Amino acid sequence: MDFTFSEDAELIRTTLHEFVRRDLLPLEPKFLNARGKEEREEIKRSATAKLKEMGLYSAGVPEEFGGGGLGLIETCIIAEELSTTVIPIEWGDFTPLLYECSDSQRSDYLLPVVAGEKTYAIAFREPKHFAHPNEMTTTAQLESDRYILNGIKELSRADFDFCLVFARTPAGTSCFIVERDLPNTEIILQTEPPQLILNRCAVTIDKILGKPGMAMSLGQKWFGLGRITRSAAILGVCRRILETTALYARDWKSMNEPIISRKEIQRTLASMSGNLEALRWLVYYTAWLASTNAHIQFDSMLLKLQAQNVLKAMVTDAIRIHGGTIPPLEHWLVKASGEGEAFDMLCLAVSHEVIARYIK
């Protein structure tokens, strides 16, 4: 068995590692201490522009969708390296829902997003939690040649050119492409997350993504790959947490002795290192498995679940060592807080599969 990366993969890792260390890490204090959102956005835009100059923006998007067509291993390396900084640089990690754009929709939405010319937001969740898509309150009624949307949705981000809105239709849950400046829409930025209010918003039939009533099956073949790359991003965060914590344990003194001399600190760092290496192997093993065209639905769910659990453990251990005195810790705490209902649904799916495997 060959566990080595290809020369191209190693070149990508080295290039991005140097880019993060040279161009992004020195900007972290400015980013974390920025007085306004615009200052942070400018840092993100500048970092993204540099990544485009390097030819690595959207490098992991399949060529058929206008991307660079890199393999999953290389895409995971990009996700891992860029996540070692707290600056949330955009690199082309797009929702697979956009891959379901029709031929007429591609030129207006998919291709501009892949090129970095447009941004999008996901509008699936609502202020009132629902356990099943059939329970969402946002509706879309067909009137003549258009759908009329009513409801309130939570947005995945505040800055976007268009959003993907999920709503109940007579045929089932459907996904609509809604432009930001469409009449009868209102964006509320004062809430967290921001909200989109739809009050008899008219959307033409050609703005449906996929088939009516089939929104929950959109992009299914891509979801497993997305879980793998997102787990690789979590791996990068965990790497940075361990590095920061280890340096702190080496340099910080208590009673005139480095705290690394204490057995409890040594045990904690050893545990953190073991968790990190186990996650690294699981990420790249699952990525390799996917590259062989194996069925990875369960493997990718298990990986994403384990990655989130390792991140929580890493943050907890880091707090035990340096008590939250390092500024990025607050940023990592947010990342480690889990993904709410999505995390619970992942636990449910994995547990059901585990039980099914023992039923003969």
mmCIF file of C-alpha atoms in Angstrom:
data_model
loop_
_atom_site.group_PDB
_atom_site.id
_atom_site.type_symbol
_atom_site.label_atom_id
_atom_site.label_comp_id
_atom_site.label_asym_id
_atom_site.label_seq_id
_atom_site.Cartn_x
_atom_site.Cartn_y
_atom_site.Cartn_z
ATOM 1 C CA MET A 1 0.000 0.000 0.000
ATOM 2 C CA ASP A 2 1.311 3.436 -0.983
ATOM 3 C CA PHE A 3 0.555 6.180 1.538
ATOM 4 C CA THR A 4 2.570 8.930 -0.163
ATOM 5 C CA PHE A 5 1.111 11.976 -1.918
ATOM 6 C CA SER A 6 1.903 12.679 -5.562
ATOM 7 C CA GLU A 7 4.450 15.352 -6.510
ATOM 8 C CA ASP A 8 1.637 17.655 -7.648
ATOM 9 C CA ALA A 9 -0.179 17.222 -4.338
ATOM 10 C CA GLU A 10 2.980 17.983 -2.369
ATOM 11 C CA LEU A 11 3.607 21.066 -4.522
ATOM 12 C CA ILE A 12 0.105 22.338 -3.776
ATOM 13 C CA ARG A 13 0.594 21.741 -0.065
ATOM 14 C CA THR A 14 3.958 23.532 -0.002
ATOM 15 C CA THR A 15 2.643 26.466 -2.040
ATOM 16 C CA LEU A 16 -0.406 26.985 0.156
ATOM 17 C CA HIS A 17 1.502 26.433 3.397
ATOM 18 C CA GLU A 18 3.935 29.203 2.463
ATOM 19 C CA PHE A 19 1.071 31.439 1.298
ATOM 20 C CA VAL A 20 -0.741 31.104 4.622
ATOM 21 C CA ARG A 21 2.417 31.658 6.689
ATOM 22 C CA ARG A 22 3.690 34.563 4.615
ATOM 23 C CA ASP A 23 0.515 36.433 3.640
ATOM 24 C CA LEU A 24 -2.311 35.481 6.007
ATOM 25 C CA LEU A 25 -0.999 34.761 9.503
ATOM 26 C CA PRO A 26 0.536 38.262 9.856
ATOM 27 C CA LEU A 27 -2.928 39.717 9.107
ATOM 28 C CA GLU A 28 -4.764 37.726 11.779
ATOM 29 C CA PRO A 29 -4.399 40.299 14.584
ATOM 30 C CA LYS A 30 -5.792 42.991 12.269
ATOM 31 C CA PHE A 31 -8.646 40.691 11.240
ATOM 32 C CA LEU A 32 -9.531 39.657 14.796
ATOM 33 C CA ASN A 33 -9.337 43.216 16.130
ATOM 34 C CA ALA A 34 -11.103 44.904 13.209
ATOM 35 C CA ARG A 35 -13.581 47.537 14.343
ATOM 36 C CA GLY A 36 -16.050 46.970 11.543
ATOM 37 C CA LYS A 37 -17.248 44.253 9.221
ATOM 38 C CA GLU A 38 -15.998 46.093 6.131
ATOM 39 C CA GLU A 39 -12.405 45.914 7.347
ATOM 40 C CA ARG A 40 -12.666 42.152 7.726
ATOM 41 C CA GLU A 41 -14.304 41.819 4.313
ATOM 42 C CA GLU A 42 -11.466 43.768 2.703
ATOM 43 C CA ILE A 43 -8.916 41.375 4.208
ATOM 44 C CA LYS A 44 -10.924 38.416 2.900
ATOM 45 C CA ARG A 45 -11.234 39.952 -0.578
ATOM 46 C CA SER A 46 -7.512 40.642 -0.747
ATOM 47 C CA ALA A 47 -6.662 37.078 0.308
ATOM 48 C CA THR A 48 -9.105 35.638 -2.223
ATOM 49 C CA ALA A 49 -7.613 37.781 -4.988
ATOM 50 C CA LYS A 50 -4.145 36.433 -4.215
ATOM 51 C CA LEU A 51 -5.453 32.875 -4.324
ATOM 52 C CA LYS A 52 -6.937 33.561 -7.771
ATOM 53 C CA GLU A 53 -3.576 34.864 -8.949
ATOM 54 C CA MET A 54 -2.065 31.566 -7.853
ATOM 55 C CA GLY A 55 -4.579 29.705 -10.027
ATOM 56 C CA LEU A 56 -6.012 27.730 -7.102
ATOM 57 C CA TYR A 57 -9.457 29.339 -6.814
ATOM 58 C CA SER A 58 -12.136 26.727 -7.669
ATOM 59 C CA ALA A 59 -9.307 24.294 -8.425
ATOM 60 C CA GLY A 60 -11.282 21.432 -6.892
ATOM 61 C CA VAL A 61 -14.460 22.093 -8.908
ATOM 62 C CA PRO A 62 -14.951 19.547 -11.737
ATOM 63 C CA GLU A 63 -13.915 20.796 -15.182
ATOM 64 C CA GLU A 64 -17.428 20.201 -16.495
ATOM 65 C CA PHE A 65 -18.591 22.987 -14.176
ATOM 66 C CA GLY A 66 -15.822 25.422 -15.080
ATOM 67 C CA GLY A 67 -13.335 24.545 -12.326
ATOM 68 C CA GLY A 68 -9.768 23.313 -12.256
ATOM 69 C CA GLY A 69 -10.701 19.647 -11.998
ATOM 70 C CA LEU A 70 -8.202 18.660 -9.297
ATOM 71 C CA GLY A 71 -8.689 15.291 -7.628
ATOM 72 C CA LEU A 72 -10.246 14.894 -4.202
ATOM 73 C CA ILE A 73 -6.905 14.339 -2.453
ATOM 74 C CA GLU A 74 -5.565 17.655 -3.785
ATOM 75 C CA THR A 75 -8.844 19.400 -2.934
ATOM 76 C CA CYS A 76 -8.596 18.138 0.651
ATOM 77 C CA ILE A 77 -5.052 19.510 0.856
ATOM 78 C CA ILE A 78 -6.311 22.933 -0.243
ATOM 79 C CA ALA A 79 -9.108 22.829 2.335
ATOM 80 C CA GLU A 80 -6.740 21.728 5.108
ATOM 81 C CA GLU A 81 -4.009 24.287 4.467
ATOM 82 C CA LEU A 82 -6.333 27.274 4.020
ATOM 83 C CA SER A 83 -8.176 26.412 7.230
ATOM 84 C CA THR A 84 -5.063 26.764 9.364
ATOM 85 C CA THR A 85 -5.729 30.523 9.423
ATOM 86 C CA VAL A 86 -8.697 32.184 11.137
ATOM 87 C CA ILE A 87 -9.181 34.389 8.057
ATOM 88 C CA PRO A 88 -12.099 32.687 6.226
ATOM 89 C CA ILE A 89 -10.690 32.879 2.725
ATOM 90 C CA GLU A 90 -13.020 31.759 -0.067
ATOM 91 C CA TRP A 91 -11.403 29.167 -2.298
ATOM 92 C CA GLY A 92 -14.233 27.565 -4.249
ATOM 93 C CA ASP A 93 -15.913 25.220 -1.788
ATOM 94 C CA PHE A 94 -19.383 25.500 -3.323
ATOM 95 C CA THR A 95 -22.635 23.771 -2.524
ATOM 96 C CA PRO A 96 -23.269 20.822 -4.864
ATOM 97 C CA LEU A 97 -26.794 22.177 -5.335
ATOM 98 C CA LEU A 98 -25.386 24.537 -7.973
ATOM 99 C CA TYR A 99 -24.162 21.588 -10.010
ATOM 100 C CA GLU A 100 -27.848 20.894 -10.722
ATOM 101 C CA CYS A 101 -28.273 24.142 -12.677
ATOM 102 C CA SER A 102 -29.915 23.678 -16.066
ATOM 103 C CA ASP A 103 -28.055 24.643 -19.227
ATOM 104 C CA SER A 104 -29.802 28.025 -19.270
ATOM 105 C CA GLN A 105 -29.036 28.630 -15.566
ATOM 106 C CA ARG A 106 -25.350 27.748 -15.749
ATOM 107 C CA SER A 107 -24.218 30.906 -17.516
ATOM 108 C CA ASP A 108 -26.115 33.176 -15.108
ATOM 109 C CA TYR A 109 -25.378 31.424 -11.815
ATOM 110 C CA LEU A 110 -23.047 28.415 -11.709
ATOM 111 C CA LEU A 111 -20.227 29.653 -13.953
ATOM 112 C CA PRO A 112 -20.047 33.168 -12.400
ATOM 113 C CA VAL A 113 -19.871 31.602 -8.920
ATOM 114 C CA VAL A 114 -17.080 29.237 -9.960
ATOM 115 C CA ALA A 115 -15.223 32.181 -11.512
ATOM 116 C CA GLY A 116 -15.605 34.176 -8.299
ATOM 117 C CA GLU A 117 -17.771 36.823 -9.978
ATOM 118 C CA LYS A 118 -20.956 36.116 -7.995
ATOM 119 C CA THR A 119 -21.797 34.949 -4.486
ATOM 120 C CA TYR A 120 -24.809 33.046 -3.191
ATOM 121 C CA ALA A 121 -26.578 32.286 0.080
ATOM 122 C CA ILE A 122 -28.510 29.214 1.181
ATOM 123 C CA ALA A 123 -32.013 29.853 2.560
ATOM 124 C CA PHE A 124 -33.124 26.510 3.995
ATOM 125 C CA ARG A 125 -33.593 27.026 7.730
ATOM 126 C CA GLU A 126 -36.315 29.173 9.283
ATOM 127 C CA PRO A 127 -36.573 31.112 12.559
ATOM 128 C CA LYS A 128 -38.935 28.415 13.823
ATOM 129 C CA HIS A 129 -37.256 25.013 13.854
ATOM 130 C CA PHE A 130 -38.830 22.226 11.782
ATOM 131 C CA ALA A 131 -38.031 18.533 12.061
ATOM 132 C CA HIS A 132 -38.999 17.686 8.468
ATOM 133 C CA PRO A 133 -39.058 19.725 5.231
ATOM 134 C CA ASN A 134 -42.815 19.181 5.026
ATOM 135 C CA GLU A 135 -43.113 21.278 8.184
ATOM 136 C CA MET A 136 -41.394 24.400 6.819
ATOM 137 C CA THR A 137 -43.708 27.388 6.732
ATOM 138 C CA THR A 138 -42.333 29.034 3.592
ATOM 139 C CA THR A 139 -44.608 28.191 0.680
ATOM 140 C CA ALA A 140 -44.618 28.607 -3.094
ATOM 141 C CA GLN A 141 -47.902 28.582 -4.992
ATOM 142 C CA LEU A 142 -48.048 28.314 -8.772
ATOM 143 C CA GLU A 143 -49.973 31.168 -10.361
ATOM 144 C CA SER A 144 -49.988 31.223 -14.149
ATOM 145 C CA ASP A 145 -46.328 31.118 -15.280
ATOM 146 C CA ARG A 146 -44.707 31.905 -11.930
ATOM 147 C CA TYR A 147 -44.507 30.837 -8.302
ATOM 148 C CA ILE A 148 -45.516 33.161 -5.471
ATOM 149 C CA LEU A 149 -43.250 32.735 -2.423
ATOM 150 C CA ASN A 150 -44.257 33.662 1.116
ATOM 151 C CA GLY A 151 -42.339 33.127 4.346
ATOM 152 C CA ILE A 152 -39.218 33.955 6.353
ATOM 153 C CA LYS A 153 -35.919 32.171 5.797
ATOM 154 C CA GLU A 154 -32.550 32.303 7.566
ATOM 155 C CA LEU A 155 -29.624 33.108 5.273
ATOM 156 C CA SER A 156 -26.246 31.376 5.355
ATOM 157 C CA ARG A 157 -24.539 34.710 4.656
ATOM 158 C CA ALA A 158 -25.461 38.385 4.395
ATOM 159 C CA ASP A 159 -23.552 39.294 1.238
ATOM 160 C CA PHE A 160 -24.822 37.563 -1.898
ATOM 161 C CA ASP A 161 -26.005 38.171 -5.442
ATOM 162 C CA PHE A 162 -28.674 35.466 -5.344
ATOM 163 C CA CYS A 163 -29.906 32.867 -2.889
ATOM 164 C CA LEU A 164 -31.252 29.341 -3.068
ATOM 165 C CA VAL A 165 -34.611 29.361 -1.312
ATOM 166 C CA PHE A 166 -36.318 26.150 -0.197
ATOM 167 C CA ALA A 167 -40.117 26.246 -0.011
ATOM 168 C CA ARG A 168 -43.095 23.887 0.128
ATOM 169 C CA THR A 169 -45.021 23.424 -3.091
ATOM 170 C CA PRO A 170 -47.970 21.114 -3.886
ATOM 171 C CA ALA A 171 -45.439 18.758 -5.508
ATOM 172 C CA GLY A 172 -43.160 18.772 -2.448
ATOM 173 C CA THR A 173 -40.127 20.791 -1.388
ATOM 174 C CA SER A 174 -38.639 22.831 -4.230
ATOM 175 C CA CYS A 175 -35.555 25.044 -4.539
ATOM 176 C CA PHE A 176 -35.808 28.462 -6.176
ATOM 177 C CA ILE A 177 -33.123 30.850 -7.404
ATOM 178 C CA VAL A 178 -34.059 34.257 -5.974
ATOM 179 C CA GLU A 179 -32.154 37.392 -7.003
ATOM 180 C CA ARG A 180 -31.146 39.771 -4.221
ATOM 181 C CA ASP A 181 -33.001 42.774 -5.668
ATOM 182 C CA LEU A 182 -36.187 40.900 -6.588
ATOM 183 C CA PRO A 183 -39.382 42.860 -5.713
ATOM 184 C CA ASN A 184 -41.256 41.924 -2.522
ATOM 185 C CA THR A 185 -38.146 40.634 -0.787
ATOM 186 C CA GLU A 186 -36.574 42.144 2.321
ATOM 187 C CA ILE A 187 -33.221 41.303 3.875
ATOM 188 C CA ILE A 188 -32.852 41.763 7.629
ATOM 189 C CA LEU A 189 -29.171 42.047 8.590
ATOM 190 C CA GLN A 190 -29.707 42.963 12.237
ATOM 191 C CA THR A 191 -30.507 39.364 13.177
ATOM 192 C CA GLU A 192 -28.047 36.499 13.551
ATOM 193 C CA PRO A 193 -28.232 34.766 11.191
ATOM 194 C CA PRO A 194 -29.589 37.354 8.712
ATOM 195 C CA GLN A 195 -33.116 36.756 7.439
ATOM 196 C CA LEU A 196 -34.905 36.939 4.119
ATOM 197 C CA ILE A 197 -38.586 37.960 4.189
ATOM 198 C CA LEU A 198 -40.677 36.915 1.197
ATOM 199 C CA ASN A 199 -44.043 38.643 0.800
ATOM 200 C CA ARG A 200 -45.720 37.467 -2.401
ATOM 201 C CA CYS A 201 -42.360 37.314 -4.127
ATOM 202 C CA ALA A 202 -42.872 36.247 -7.765
ATOM 203 C CA VAL A 203 -40.348 33.800 -9.223
ATOM 204 C CA THR A 204 -40.616 32.542 -12.792
ATOM 205 C CA ILE A 205 -40.731 28.824 -13.484
ATOM 206 C CA ASP A 206 -37.293 28.844 -15.116
ATOM 207 C CA LYS A 207 -35.767 29.775 -11.724
ATOM 208 C CA ILE A 208 -36.541 26.377 -10.179
ATOM 209 C CA LEU A 209 -33.372 24.409 -9.471
ATOM 210 C CA GLY A 210 -33.921 20.858 -10.666
ATOM 211 C CA LYS A 211 -37.420 19.416 -10.839
ATOM 212 C CA PRO A 212 -40.399 20.743 -8.809
ATOM 213 C CA GLY A 213 -40.784 18.873 -5.531
ATOM 214 C CA MET A 214 -37.366 17.205 -5.794
ATOM 215 C CA ALA A 215 -35.233 19.708 -3.880
ATOM 216 C CA MET A 216 -34.206 17.269 -1.155
ATOM 217 C CA SER A 217 -32.562 14.995 -3.710
ATOM 218 C CA LEU A 218 -30.559 17.752 -5.412
ATOM 219 C CA GLY A 219 -26.841 17.163 -5.474
ATOM 220 C CA GLN A 220 -27.062 13.853 -3.618
ATOM 221 C CA LYS A 221 -24.158 12.374 -5.560
ATOM 222 C CA TRP A 222 -21.942 15.270 -4.472
ATOM 223 C CA PHE A 223 -22.821 15.475 -0.779
ATOM 224 C CA GLY A 224 -20.370 12.762 0.263
ATOM 225 C CA LEU A 225 -17.492 14.569 -1.425
ATOM 226 C CA GLY A 226 -18.526 17.801 0.289
ATOM 227 C CA ARG A 227 -18.422 16.117 3.703
ATOM 228 C CA ILE A 228 -14.886 14.938 3.000
ATOM 229 C CA THR A 229 -13.550 18.371 2.001
ATOM 230 C CA ARG A 230 -15.278 20.026 4.968
ATOM 231 C CA SER A 231 -13.708 17.441 7.263
ATOM 232 C CA ALA A 232 -10.334 18.282 5.715
ATOM 233 C CA ALA A 233 -11.010 21.923 6.589
ATOM 234 C CA ILE A 234 -11.723 20.907 10.195
ATOM 235 C CA LEU A 235 -8.420 19.003 10.156
ATOM 236 C CA GLY A 236 -6.664 22.246 9.274
ATOM 237 C CA VAL A 237 -8.340 24.038 12.177
ATOM 238 C CA CYS A 238 -7.284 21.263 14.560
ATOM 239 C CA ARG A 239 -3.703 21.483 13.305
ATOM 240 C CA ARG A 240 -3.577 25.173 14.117
ATOM 241 C CA ILE A 241 -5.134 24.622 17.541
ATOM 242 C CA LEU A 242 -2.499 22.006 18.422
ATOM 243 C CA GLU A 243 0.352 24.165 17.140
ATOM 244 C CA THR A 244 -0.840 27.235 19.056
ATOM 245 C CA THR A 245 -1.431 25.239 22.230
ATOM 246 C CA ALA A 246 1.913 23.426 22.054
ATOM 247 C CA LEU A 247 3.843 26.683 21.638
ATOM 248 C CA TYR A 248 1.947 28.201 24.530
ATOM 249 C CA ALA A 249 2.754 25.207 26.747
ATOM 250 C CA ARG A 250 6.424 25.495 25.797
ATOM 251 C CA ASP A 251 6.733 29.243 26.408
ATOM 252 C CA TRP A 252 4.351 29.987 29.282
ATOM 253 C CA LYS A 253 5.772 29.684 32.775
ATOM 254 C CA SER A 254 4.115 29.107 36.108
ATOM 255 C CA MET A 255 6.144 29.275 39.316
ATOM 256 C CA ASN A 256 9.246 29.868 37.178
ATOM 257 C CA GLU A 257 8.801 26.610 35.262
ATOM 258 C CA PRO A 258 7.372 26.006 31.749
ATOM 259 C CA ILE A 259 3.926 24.466 32.138
ATOM 260 C CA ILE A 260 4.947 21.696 29.726
ATOM 261 C CA SER A 261 6.860 20.184 32.659
ATOM 262 C CA ARG A 262 3.539 19.235 34.271
ATOM 263 C CA LYS A 263 2.273 15.719 33.628
ATOM 264 C CA GLU A 264 -1.318 16.865 33.072
ATOM 265 C CA ILE A 265 -0.207 19.244 30.329
ATOM 266 C CA GLN A 266 1.933 16.522 28.765
ATOM 267 C CA ARG A 267 -0.977 14.081 28.775
ATOM 268 C CA THR A 268 -3.331 16.624 27.261
ATOM 269 C CA LEU A 269 -0.937 17.499 24.431
ATOM 270 C CA ALA A 270 -0.317 13.800 23.765
ATOM 271 C CA SER A 271 -4.068 13.178 23.565
ATOM 272 C CA MET A 272 -4.551 16.146 21.237
ATOM 273 C CA SER A 273 -1.757 14.904 18.973
ATOM 274 C CA GLY A 274 -3.276 11.427 18.811
ATOM 275 C CA ASN A 275 -6.718 12.798 17.957
ATOM 276 C CA LEU A 276 -5.223 14.958 15.207
ATOM 277 C CA GLU A 277 -3.295 12.119 13.579
ATOM 278 C CA ALA A 278 -6.304 9.784 13.739
ATOM 279 C CA LEU A 279 -8.445 12.417 12.010
ATOM 280 C CA ARG A 280 -5.751 13.010 9.372
ATOM 281 C CA TRP A 281 -5.676 9.316 8.477
ATOM 282 C CA LEU A 282 -9.464 9.102 8.363
ATOM 283 C CA VAL A 283 -9.755 12.180 6.116
ATOM 284 C CA TYR A 284 -7.282 11.025 3.514
ATOM 285 C CA TYR A 285 -8.339 7.385 3.673
ATOM 286 C CA THR A 286 -11.941 8.397 2.952
ATOM 287 C CA ALA A 287 -10.746 10.719 0.169
ATOM 288 C CA TRP A 288 -8.771 7.847 -1.349
ATOM 289 C CA LEU A 289 -11.784 5.572 -1.013
ATOM 290 C CA ALA A 290 -13.921 8.098 -2.901
ATOM 291 C CA SER A 291 -11.296 8.349 -5.657
ATOM 292 C CA THR A 292 -11.730 4.603 -6.285
ATOM 293 C CA ASN A 293 -15.446 5.209 -7.003
ATOM 294 C CA ALA A 294 -16.413 3.252 -3.898
ATOM 295 C CA HIS A 295 -19.748 3.919 -2.211
ATOM 296 C CA ILE A 296 -18.876 6.462 0.480
ATOM 297 C CA GLN A 297 -22.233 7.622 1.840
ATOM 298 C CA PHE A 298 -21.722 6.060 5.275
ATOM 299 C CA ASP A 299 -17.963 6.649 5.342
ATOM 300 C CA SER A 300 -18.351 10.345 4.586
ATOM 301 C CA MET A 301 -21.035 10.782 7.259
ATOM 302 C CA LEU A 302 -18.904 8.981 9.830
ATOM 303 C CA LEU A 303 -15.908 11.113 8.875
ATOM 304 C CA LYS A 304 -17.800 14.391 9.207
ATOM 305 C CA LEU A 305 -19.185 13.301 12.573
ATOM 306 C CA GLN A 306 -15.754 12.286 13.839
ATOM 307 C CA ALA A 307 -14.173 15.506 12.568
ATOM 308 C CA GLN A 308 -16.698 17.607 14.469
ATOM 309 C CA ASN A 309 -16.168 15.552 17.629
ATOM 310 C CA VAL A 310 -12.377 15.860 17.371
ATOM 311 C CA LEU A 311 -12.676 19.624 16.918
ATOM 312 C CA LYS A 312 -14.784 19.913 20.068
ATOM 313 C CA ALA A 313 -12.261 17.826 22.014
ATOM 314 C CA MET A 314 -9.335 19.877 20.688
ATOM 315 C CA VAL A 315 -10.932 23.170 21.694
ATOM 316 C CA THR A 316 -11.785 21.807 25.154
ATOM 317 C CA ASP A 317 -8.215 20.594 25.688
ATOM 318 C CA ALA A 318 -6.791 23.887 24.431
ATOM 319 C CA ILE A 319 -8.911 25.783 26.952
ATOM 320 C CA ARG A 320 -7.629 23.516 29.745
ATOM 321 C CA ILE A 321 -4.051 24.479 28.869
ATOM 322 C CA HIS A 322 -4.206 28.189 28.172
ATOM 323 C CA GLY A 323 -7.588 29.208 29.516
ATOM 324 C CA GLY A 324 -8.732 31.156 26.492
ATOM 325 C CA THR A 325 -5.927 33.725 26.614
ATOM 326 C CA ILE A 326 -5.092 33.360 22.906
ATOM 327 C CA PRO A 327 -7.383 35.536 20.702
ATOM 328 C CA PRO A 328 -8.240 32.952 17.977
ATOM 329 C CA LEU A 329 -9.781 30.680 20.604
ATOM 330 C CA GLU A 330 -13.123 32.488 20.387
ATOM 331 C CA HIS A 331 -13.117 31.905 16.634
ATOM 332 C CA TRP A 332 -12.442 28.190 17.146
ATOM 333 C CA LEU A 333 -15.142 27.953 19.801
ATOM 334 C CA VAL A 334 -17.711 29.076 17.244
ATOM 335 C CA LYS A 335 -16.501 26.455 14.783
ATOM 336 C CA ALA A 336 -16.596 23.760 17.466
ATOM 337 C CA SER A 337 -20.144 24.565 18.538
ATOM 338 C CA GLY A 338 -21.502 22.032 16.075
ATOM 339 C CA GLU A 339 -24.013 22.496 13.294
ATOM 340 C CA GLY A 340 -27.255 22.299 15.229
ATOM 341 C CA GLU A 341 -29.920 20.220 13.531
ATOM 342 C CA ALA A 342 -27.499 19.104 10.802
ATOM 343 C CA PHE A 343 -25.188 17.554 13.400
ATOM 344 C CA ASP A 344 -28.097 15.780 15.084
ATOM 345 C CA MET A 345 -29.344 14.444 11.735
ATOM 346 C CA LEU A 346 -25.844 13.151 11.003
ATOM 347 C CA CYS A 347 -25.759 11.334 14.343
ATOM 348 C CA LEU A 348 -29.175 9.834 13.585
ATOM 349 C CA ALA A 349 -28.145 8.617 10.131
ATOM 350 C CA VAL A 350 -24.871 7.087 11.352
ATOM 351 C CA SER A 351 -26.523 5.355 14.331
ATOM 352 C CA HIS A 352 -29.232 3.832 12.112
ATOM 353 C CA GLU A 353 -26.609 2.526 9.688
ATOM 354 C CA VAL A 354 -24.555 1.034 12.523
ATOM 355 C CA ILE A 355 -27.608 -0.807 13.858
ATOM 356 C CA ALA A 356 -28.573 -1.975 10.350
ATOM 357 C CA ARG A 357 -25.174 -3.568 9.893
ATOM 358 C CA TYR A 358 -25.803 -5.888 12.841
ATOM 359 C CA ILE A 359 -29.200 -7.041 11.587
ATOM 360 C CA LYS A 360 -28.820 -10.266 9.684
#
